[in-house]
XYZ file of C-alpha atoms in Angstrom:
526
model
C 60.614 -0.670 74.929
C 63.809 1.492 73.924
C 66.050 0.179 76.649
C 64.593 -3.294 75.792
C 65.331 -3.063 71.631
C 68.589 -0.994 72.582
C 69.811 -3.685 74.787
C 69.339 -6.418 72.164
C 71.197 -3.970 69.344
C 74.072 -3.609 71.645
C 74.589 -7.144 72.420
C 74.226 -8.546 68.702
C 77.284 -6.183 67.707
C 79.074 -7.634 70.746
C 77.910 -11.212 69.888
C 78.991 -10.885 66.202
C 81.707 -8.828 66.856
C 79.956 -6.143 63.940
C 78.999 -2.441 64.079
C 75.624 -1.345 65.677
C 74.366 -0.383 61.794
C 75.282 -4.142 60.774
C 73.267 -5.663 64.260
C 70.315 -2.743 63.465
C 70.338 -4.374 59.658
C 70.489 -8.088 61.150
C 67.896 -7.533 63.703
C 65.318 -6.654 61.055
C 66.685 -9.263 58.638
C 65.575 -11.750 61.485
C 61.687 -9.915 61.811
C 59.288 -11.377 59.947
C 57.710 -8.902 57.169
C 60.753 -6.674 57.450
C 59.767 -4.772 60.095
C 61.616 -1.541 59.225
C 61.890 -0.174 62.898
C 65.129 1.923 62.628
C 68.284 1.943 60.701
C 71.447 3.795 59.986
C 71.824 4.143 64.177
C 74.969 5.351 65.061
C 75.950 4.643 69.217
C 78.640 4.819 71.147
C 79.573 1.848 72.713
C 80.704 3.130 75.664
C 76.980 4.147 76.432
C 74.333 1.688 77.676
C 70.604 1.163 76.354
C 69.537 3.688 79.688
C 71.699 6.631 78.591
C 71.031 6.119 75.047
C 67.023 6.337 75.182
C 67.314 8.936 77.583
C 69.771 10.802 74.970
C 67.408 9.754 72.583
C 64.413 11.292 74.422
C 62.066 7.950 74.234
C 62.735 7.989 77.967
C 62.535 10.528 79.851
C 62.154 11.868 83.833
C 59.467 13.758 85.176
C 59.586 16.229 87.285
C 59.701 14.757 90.991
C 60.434 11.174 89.952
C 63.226 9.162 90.430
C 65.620 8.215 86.915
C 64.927 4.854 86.040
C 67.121 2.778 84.793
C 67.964 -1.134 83.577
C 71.559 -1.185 84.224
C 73.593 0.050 86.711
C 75.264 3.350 86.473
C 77.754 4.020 84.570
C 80.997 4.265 87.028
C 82.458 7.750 87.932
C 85.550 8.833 89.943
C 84.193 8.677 93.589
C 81.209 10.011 92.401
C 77.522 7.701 92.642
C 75.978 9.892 90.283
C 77.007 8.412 87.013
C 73.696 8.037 85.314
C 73.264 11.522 85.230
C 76.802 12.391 84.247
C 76.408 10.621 81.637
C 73.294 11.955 80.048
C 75.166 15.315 81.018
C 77.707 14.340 78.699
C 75.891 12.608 75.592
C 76.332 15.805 73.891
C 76.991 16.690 70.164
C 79.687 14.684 69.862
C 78.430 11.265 71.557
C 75.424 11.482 70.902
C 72.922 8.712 68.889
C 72.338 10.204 65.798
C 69.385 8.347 63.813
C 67.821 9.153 60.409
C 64.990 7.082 61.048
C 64.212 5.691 64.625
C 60.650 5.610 65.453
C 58.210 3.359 67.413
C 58.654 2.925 70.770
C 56.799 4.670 72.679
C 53.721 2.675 70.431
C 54.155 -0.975 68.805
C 51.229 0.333 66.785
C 52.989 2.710 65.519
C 55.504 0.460 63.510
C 54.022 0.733 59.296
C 53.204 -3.294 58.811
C 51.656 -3.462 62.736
C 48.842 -0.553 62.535
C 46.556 -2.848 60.759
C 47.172 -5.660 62.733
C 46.914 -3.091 65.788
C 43.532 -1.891 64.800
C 42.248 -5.661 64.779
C 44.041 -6.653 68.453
C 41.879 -3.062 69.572
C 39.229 -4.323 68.164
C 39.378 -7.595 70.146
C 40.323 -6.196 73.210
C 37.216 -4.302 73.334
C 34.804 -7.574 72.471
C 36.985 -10.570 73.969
C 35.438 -12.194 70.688
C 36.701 -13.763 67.624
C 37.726 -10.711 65.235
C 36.624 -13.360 61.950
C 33.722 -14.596 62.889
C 31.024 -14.495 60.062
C 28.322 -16.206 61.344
C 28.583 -14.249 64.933
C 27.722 -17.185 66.782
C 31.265 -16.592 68.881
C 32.701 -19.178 67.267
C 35.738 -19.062 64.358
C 37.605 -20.789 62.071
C 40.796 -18.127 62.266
C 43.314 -18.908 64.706
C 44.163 -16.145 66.213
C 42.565 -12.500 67.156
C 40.717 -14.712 69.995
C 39.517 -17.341 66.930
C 40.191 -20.778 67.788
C 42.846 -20.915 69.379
C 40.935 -19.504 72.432
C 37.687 -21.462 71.766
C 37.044 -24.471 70.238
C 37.063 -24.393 65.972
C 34.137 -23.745 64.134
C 32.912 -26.086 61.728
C 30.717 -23.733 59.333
C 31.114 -20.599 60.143
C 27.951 -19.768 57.967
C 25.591 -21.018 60.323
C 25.085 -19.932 63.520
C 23.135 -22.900 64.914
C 26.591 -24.910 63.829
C 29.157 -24.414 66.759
C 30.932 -26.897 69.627
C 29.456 -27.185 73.060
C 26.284 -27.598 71.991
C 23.364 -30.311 71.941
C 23.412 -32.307 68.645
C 20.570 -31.421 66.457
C 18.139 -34.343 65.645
C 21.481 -36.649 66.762
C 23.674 -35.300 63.830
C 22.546 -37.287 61.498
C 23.059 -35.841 58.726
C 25.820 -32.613 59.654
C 27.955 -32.297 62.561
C 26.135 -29.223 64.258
C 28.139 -29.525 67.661
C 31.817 -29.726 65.982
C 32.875 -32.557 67.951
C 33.354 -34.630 63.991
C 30.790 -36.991 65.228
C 27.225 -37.276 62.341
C 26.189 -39.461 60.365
C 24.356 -42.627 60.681
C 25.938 -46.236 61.013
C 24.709 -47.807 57.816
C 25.128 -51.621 59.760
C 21.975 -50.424 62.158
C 20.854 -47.023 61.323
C 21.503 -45.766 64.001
C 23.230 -42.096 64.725
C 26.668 -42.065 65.708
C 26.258 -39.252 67.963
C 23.399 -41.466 69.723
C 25.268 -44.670 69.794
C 28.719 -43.156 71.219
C 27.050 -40.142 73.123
C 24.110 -40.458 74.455
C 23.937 -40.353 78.122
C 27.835 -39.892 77.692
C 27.391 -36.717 80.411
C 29.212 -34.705 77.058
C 29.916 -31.503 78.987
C 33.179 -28.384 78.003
C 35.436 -25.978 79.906
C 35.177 -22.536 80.387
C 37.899 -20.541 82.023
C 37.226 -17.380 83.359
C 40.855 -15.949 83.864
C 43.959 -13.096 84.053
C 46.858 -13.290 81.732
C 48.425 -16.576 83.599
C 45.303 -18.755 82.363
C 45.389 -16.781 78.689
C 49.047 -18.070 79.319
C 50.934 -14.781 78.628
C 54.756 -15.890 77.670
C 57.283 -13.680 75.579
C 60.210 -16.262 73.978
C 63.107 -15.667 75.759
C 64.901 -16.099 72.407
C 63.500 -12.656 71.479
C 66.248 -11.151 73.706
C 69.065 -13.859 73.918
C 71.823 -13.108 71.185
C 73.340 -15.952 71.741
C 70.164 -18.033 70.423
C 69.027 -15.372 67.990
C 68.191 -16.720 64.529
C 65.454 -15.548 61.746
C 63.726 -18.929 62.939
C 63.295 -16.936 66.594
C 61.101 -14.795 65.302
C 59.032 -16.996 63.020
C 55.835 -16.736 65.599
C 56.081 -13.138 66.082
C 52.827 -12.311 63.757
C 50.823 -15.058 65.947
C 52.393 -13.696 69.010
C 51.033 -10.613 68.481
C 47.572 -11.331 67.494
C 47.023 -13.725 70.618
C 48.103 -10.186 72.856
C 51.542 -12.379 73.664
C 49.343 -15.036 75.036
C 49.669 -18.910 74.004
C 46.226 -19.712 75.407
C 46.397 -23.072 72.854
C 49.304 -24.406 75.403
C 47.399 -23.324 78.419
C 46.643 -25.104 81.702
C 42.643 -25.630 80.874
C 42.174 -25.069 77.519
C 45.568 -26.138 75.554
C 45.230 -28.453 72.764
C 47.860 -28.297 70.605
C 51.766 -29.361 71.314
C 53.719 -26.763 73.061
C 56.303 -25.030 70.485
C 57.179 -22.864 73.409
C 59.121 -25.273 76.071
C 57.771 -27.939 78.390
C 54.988 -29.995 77.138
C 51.206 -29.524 76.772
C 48.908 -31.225 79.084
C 44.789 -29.405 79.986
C 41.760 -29.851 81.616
C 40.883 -29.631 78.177
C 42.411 -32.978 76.812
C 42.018 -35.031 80.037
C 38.032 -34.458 79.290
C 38.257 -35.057 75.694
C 40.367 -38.172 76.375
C 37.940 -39.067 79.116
C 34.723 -38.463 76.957
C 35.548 -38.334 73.340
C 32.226 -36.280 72.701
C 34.275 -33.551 74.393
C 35.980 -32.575 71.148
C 36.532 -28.993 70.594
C 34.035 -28.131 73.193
C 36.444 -25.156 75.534
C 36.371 -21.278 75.971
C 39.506 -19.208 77.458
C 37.677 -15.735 78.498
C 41.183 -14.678 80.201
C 42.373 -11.106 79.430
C 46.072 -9.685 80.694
C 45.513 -7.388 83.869
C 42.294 -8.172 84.456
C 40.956 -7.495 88.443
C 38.029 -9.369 89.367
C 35.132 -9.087 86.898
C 33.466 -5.993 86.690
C 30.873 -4.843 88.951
C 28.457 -4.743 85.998
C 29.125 -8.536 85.089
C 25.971 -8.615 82.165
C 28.400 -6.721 79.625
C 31.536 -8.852 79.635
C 30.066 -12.227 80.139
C 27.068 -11.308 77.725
C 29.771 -10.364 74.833
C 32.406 -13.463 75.188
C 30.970 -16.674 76.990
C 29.012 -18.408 74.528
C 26.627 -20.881 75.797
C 23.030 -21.444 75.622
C 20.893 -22.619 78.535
C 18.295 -24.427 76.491
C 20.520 -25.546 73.554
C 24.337 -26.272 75.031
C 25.874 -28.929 77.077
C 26.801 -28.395 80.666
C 30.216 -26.509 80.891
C 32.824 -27.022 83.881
C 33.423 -23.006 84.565
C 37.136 -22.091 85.864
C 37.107 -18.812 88.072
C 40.850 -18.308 88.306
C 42.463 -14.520 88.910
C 45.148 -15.760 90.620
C 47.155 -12.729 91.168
C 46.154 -9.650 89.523
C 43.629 -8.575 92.740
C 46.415 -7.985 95.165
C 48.680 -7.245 92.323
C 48.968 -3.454 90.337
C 52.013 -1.346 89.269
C 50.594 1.640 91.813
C 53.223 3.131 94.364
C 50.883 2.882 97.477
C 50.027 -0.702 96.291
C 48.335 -1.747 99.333
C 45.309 0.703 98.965
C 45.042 -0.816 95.318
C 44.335 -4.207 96.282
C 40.900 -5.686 96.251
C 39.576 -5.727 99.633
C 37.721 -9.127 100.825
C 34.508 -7.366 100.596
C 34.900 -6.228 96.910
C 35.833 -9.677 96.343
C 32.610 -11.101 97.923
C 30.445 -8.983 96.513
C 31.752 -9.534 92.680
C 32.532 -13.082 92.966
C 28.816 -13.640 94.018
C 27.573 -11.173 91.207
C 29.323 -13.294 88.307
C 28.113 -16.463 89.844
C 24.544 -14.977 89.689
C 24.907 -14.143 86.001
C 26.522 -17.672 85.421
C 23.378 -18.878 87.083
C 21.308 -17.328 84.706
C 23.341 -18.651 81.725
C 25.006 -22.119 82.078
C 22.586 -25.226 81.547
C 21.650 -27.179 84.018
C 23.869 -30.096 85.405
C 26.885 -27.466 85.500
C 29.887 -26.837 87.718
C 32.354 -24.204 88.654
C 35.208 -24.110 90.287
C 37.105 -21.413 92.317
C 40.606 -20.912 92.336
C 42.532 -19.721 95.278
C 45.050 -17.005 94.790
C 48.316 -17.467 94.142
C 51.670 -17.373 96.772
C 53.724 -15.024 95.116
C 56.618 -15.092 97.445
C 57.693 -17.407 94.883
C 58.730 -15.467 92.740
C 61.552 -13.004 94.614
C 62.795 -15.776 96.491
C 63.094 -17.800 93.504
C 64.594 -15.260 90.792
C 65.960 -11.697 92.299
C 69.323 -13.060 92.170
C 69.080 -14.522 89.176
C 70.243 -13.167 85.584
C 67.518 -11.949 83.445
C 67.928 -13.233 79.858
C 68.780 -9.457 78.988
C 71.814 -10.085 81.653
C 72.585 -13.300 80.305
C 75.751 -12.537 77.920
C 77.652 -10.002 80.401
C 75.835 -10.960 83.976
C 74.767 -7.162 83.987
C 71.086 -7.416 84.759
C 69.018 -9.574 87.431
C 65.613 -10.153 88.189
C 66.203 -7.806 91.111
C 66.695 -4.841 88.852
C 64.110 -6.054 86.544
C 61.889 -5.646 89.185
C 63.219 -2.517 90.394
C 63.158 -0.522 86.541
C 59.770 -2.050 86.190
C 58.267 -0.483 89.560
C 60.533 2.333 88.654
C 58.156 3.588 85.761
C 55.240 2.422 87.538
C 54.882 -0.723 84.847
C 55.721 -3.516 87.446
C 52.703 -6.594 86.940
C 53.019 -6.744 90.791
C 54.788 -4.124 93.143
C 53.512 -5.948 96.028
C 55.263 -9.728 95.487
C 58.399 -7.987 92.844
C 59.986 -6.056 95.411
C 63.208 -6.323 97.931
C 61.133 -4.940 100.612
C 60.180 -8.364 102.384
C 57.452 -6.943 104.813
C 55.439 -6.288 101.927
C 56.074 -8.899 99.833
C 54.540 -10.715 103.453
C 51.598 -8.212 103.500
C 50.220 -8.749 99.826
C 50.447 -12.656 100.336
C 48.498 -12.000 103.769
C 45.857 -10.174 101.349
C 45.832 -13.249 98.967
C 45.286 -15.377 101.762
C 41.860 -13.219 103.084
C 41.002 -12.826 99.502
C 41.347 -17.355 98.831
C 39.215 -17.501 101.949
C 36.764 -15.370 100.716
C 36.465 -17.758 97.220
C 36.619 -20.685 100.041
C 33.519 -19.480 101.814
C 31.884 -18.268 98.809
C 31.993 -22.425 97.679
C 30.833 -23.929 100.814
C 27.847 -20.990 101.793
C 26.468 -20.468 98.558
C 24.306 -22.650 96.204
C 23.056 -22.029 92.692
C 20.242 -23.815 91.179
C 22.409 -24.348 87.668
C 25.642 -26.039 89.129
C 27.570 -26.588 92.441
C 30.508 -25.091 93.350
C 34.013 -26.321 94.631
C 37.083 -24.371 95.784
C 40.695 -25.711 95.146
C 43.704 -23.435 96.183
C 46.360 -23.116 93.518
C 48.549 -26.182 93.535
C 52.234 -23.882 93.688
C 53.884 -25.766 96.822
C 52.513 -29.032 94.912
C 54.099 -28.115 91.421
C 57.188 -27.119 92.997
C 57.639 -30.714 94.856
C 56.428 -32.643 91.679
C 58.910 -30.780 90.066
C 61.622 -31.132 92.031
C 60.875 -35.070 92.398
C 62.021 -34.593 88.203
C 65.207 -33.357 88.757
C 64.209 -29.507 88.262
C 64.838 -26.890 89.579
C 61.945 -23.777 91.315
C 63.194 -21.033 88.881
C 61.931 -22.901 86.091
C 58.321 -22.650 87.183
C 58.454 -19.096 86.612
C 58.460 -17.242 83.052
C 61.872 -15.710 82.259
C 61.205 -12.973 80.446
C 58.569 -11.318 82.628
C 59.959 -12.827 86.035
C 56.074 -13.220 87.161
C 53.672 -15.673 85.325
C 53.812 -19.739 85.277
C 56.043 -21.220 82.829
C 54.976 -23.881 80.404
C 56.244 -26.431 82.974
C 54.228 -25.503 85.278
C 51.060 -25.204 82.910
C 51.065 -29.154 82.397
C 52.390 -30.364 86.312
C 49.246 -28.106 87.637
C 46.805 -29.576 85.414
C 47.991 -33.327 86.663
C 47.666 -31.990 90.142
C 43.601 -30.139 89.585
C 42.976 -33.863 87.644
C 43.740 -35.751 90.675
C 42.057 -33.396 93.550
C 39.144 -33.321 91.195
C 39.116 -37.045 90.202
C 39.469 -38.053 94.234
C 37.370 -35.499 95.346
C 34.651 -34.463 92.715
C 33.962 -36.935 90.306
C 30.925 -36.284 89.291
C 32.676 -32.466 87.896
C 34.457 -34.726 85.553
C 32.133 -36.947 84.057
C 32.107 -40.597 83.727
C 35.025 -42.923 81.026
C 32.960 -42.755 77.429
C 33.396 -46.752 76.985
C 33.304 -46.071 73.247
C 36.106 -43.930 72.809
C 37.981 -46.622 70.986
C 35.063 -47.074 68.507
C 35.296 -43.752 67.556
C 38.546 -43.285 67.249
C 38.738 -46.756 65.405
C 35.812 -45.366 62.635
C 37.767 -41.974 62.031
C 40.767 -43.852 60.921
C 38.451 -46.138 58.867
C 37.244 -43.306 57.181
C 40.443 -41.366 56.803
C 39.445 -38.604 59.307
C 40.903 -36.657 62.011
């Protein structure tokens, strides 16, 4: 975090040609809230972000590790020790002196965050909406896992009153599934709910995910100087009460217009388009860093999915961790991994529990693991956008600080050392044919089960076929999840295998969409 806000200090003065108090004082003029961080920092120029949070004691080396660092050394006469001369050196006389610098080593520790802080914890702990009044997992907040990571509430007094499930007495009088369908057609007396969805095969999305399907992203213009404005940081408060994740842009459950790049297409709006009924009906259970599901599946799944057996529509179930099994920040990586048995037994154990849960009529749908190779031979030679202004830092020492301090999001795929980059895609490979057995072995009495392996190879060619380029498939601030590009070509890709291959997963063309579109605007609605 030092080397990171140090970095971004030291190239505003640069950009702006100002001292490092004037790029301290513009950086928080951008923040929203006034984030008082630190001011009056004083740093010698001639010092990089490493040696300053070293000097500054933020980062420091134990005993027995190696000294990590960002940037490479700072040059010295004949010498490749340069790092350490230079912390030698940032004595009285050079070094930072700051009245107030404080924060780093905890976000939460900043004065306006430890509220907001206390709320993410709180979230973290439940994966459930943090305002939520009527408890029925459902909210009408955006953010702290509200709607923007399950479909909006419509009363959030009642607890019978939430999307995804069966309309009561055909919504005749209140819309008790959300979808903005009730009332009764004065012309027949009919229910609209009845007329448009009845026998419609209404059914949601549930994605069961790791941080790529809560759609983790950090703005690149967060770090880039050169694009730095108060307008950068206008989504910083959201940001951080979504955990960095932009799960309303995601693959499966995205609804609203990407503001971060690319374009937004889901699983989400293809079924809503498909079956107007669909509206609002999705749930994104992803967390960052999450394994496979814990062995004791009742307490997760029990807290955050929300459907009932008896009362809900059938849901089409995601089971995506496409990375995060063969992927940990350990130094003996390998022995970290999930093994194929672990897999197997878990996978089957949260299948069981879904079992036990989702209505009948169902489906879920497996997700191979990921390639990873992708990534190094896409990006190690790239510039990071931290590198961007003096070509000082690739992806390759990204990689290298992040595994470094024992941080890296995958040590096994983010490394130079190619034999092992080859042994955790082996892994992924047992661990996808483990899912791909899993589908064709075992049945369910609830819902059927297909497999699909994660359409990379296919995103990359569609891509390419549109002029771009592989690098852009890839997040650039992290160097490891899928960018917003590739959010809406993989979604085209699962529409297609699923609309050739499994049909009946999607649903059958609601041949009154039009009507109901047409009576909203008659009425003024939305």
């Amino acid at each position: 975090g030092c080397v990171l806000v140090v970095s971004v200090i030291e190239q505003l003065a640069q950009w702006h040609n100002s001292t490092v108090k004037a790029a301290v004082e513009r950086l928080c003029d951008y923040i929203p809230g006034k984030y008082q961080i630190m001011h009056h920092m004083f740093i010698d120029r001639k010092m990089n972000a490493d040696v300053v949070c070293h000097s500054l004691r933020l980062c420091k080396q134990d005993p027995g590790q190696p000294l990590c660092h960002l940037y490479s050394p700072p040059k010295r006469e004949k010498h490749s020790s340069g790092l350490f001369h230079a912390l030698a050196h940032a004595g009285p006389k050079h070094r930072i002196r700051s009245k107030i610098f404080m924060g780093f080593s905890s976000v939460c520790a900043f004065p306006l965050l430890a509220n907001l802080c206390e709320k993410i914890k709180f979230v973290l702990r439940n994966k459930l909406p943090f305002e939520d009044f009527d408890g029925d997992k459902f909210s009408t907040f955006p953010t702290l896992r509200g709607y923007h990571w399950r479909g909006r509430d419509c009363d959030d007094k009642n607890t019978t009153v939430y999307p995804g499930r069966r309309p009561d007495n055909w919504d005749a009088k209140s819309d008790s599934n959300c979808n903005g369908i009730w009332g009764v057609d004065p012309k027949d007396g009919i229910p609209y709910e009845e007329k448009f969805c009845k026998g419609a095969d209404s059914k949601g999305v549930v994605l069961l995910g790791d941080s790529a399907g809560a759609h983790f992203h950090i703005p690149p213009e967060w770090m880039m100087v050169t694009q730095m404005s108060a307008k950068s940081f206008a989504n910083l408060p959201m940001a951080f009460s979504d955990e960095l994740d932009w799960p309303q842009f995601s693959e499966i459950t995205g609804f609203l217009n990407s503001t971060i790049g690319g374009w937004t297409d889901s699983l989400y709006l293809r079924l809503r388009k498909r079956n107007r009924c669909n509206h609002r009906d999705l749930q994104n259970i992803s967390q960052n860093g999450i394994v496979y599901f814990p062995i004791n599946m009742a307490p997760y799944l029990s807290f955050s999915l929300a459907r009932n057996q008896l009362l809900d529509n059938p849901a089409i179930v995601i089971y995506a961790t496409i990375g995060n099994d063969v992927c940990n920040g350990e130094r003996d990586t390998l022995a970290h991994m999930t093994t194929p048995k672990e897999m197997l037994s878990n996978v089957v154990q949260a299948l069981r529990y879904l079992d036990s849960h989702l209505p009948n009529g169902s489906h879920v749908i497996l997700t191979g693991l990921v390639d990873g190779r992708f990534l190094w031979d896409n990006l190690h030679d790239r510039y990071h956008p931290l590198g961007q202004l003096n070509k000082d830092v690739t992806y390759s020492q990204l990689y290298s600080f992040l595994d470094c301090l024992q941080v890296s999001p995958c040590s096994g795929w983010l490394t130079p050392n190619e034999t092992l980059r080859n042994l955790t895609s082996e892994r992924a490979l047992q661990l996808s044919n483990v899912l791909k057995e899993i589908a064709r072995s075992e049945k369910f009495a609830n819902f059927d089960v297909f497999y699909m392996d994660f359409p990379l190879r296919q995103t990359a060619e569609e891509w390419r076929k549109m002029g771009g380029e592989p690098w852009q498939l890839i997040e650039p601030v992290d160097g490891f999840h899928p960018s917003q590009i590739a959010a809406a070509l993989g979604t085209g890709i699962t529409w297609q295998k699923a609309l050739h291959e499994w049909p009946q997963v999607l649903g059958k063309e609601n041949p009154f969409n039009d009507q109901i579109e047409a009576i909203f605007k008659d009425q003024g609605g939305h």
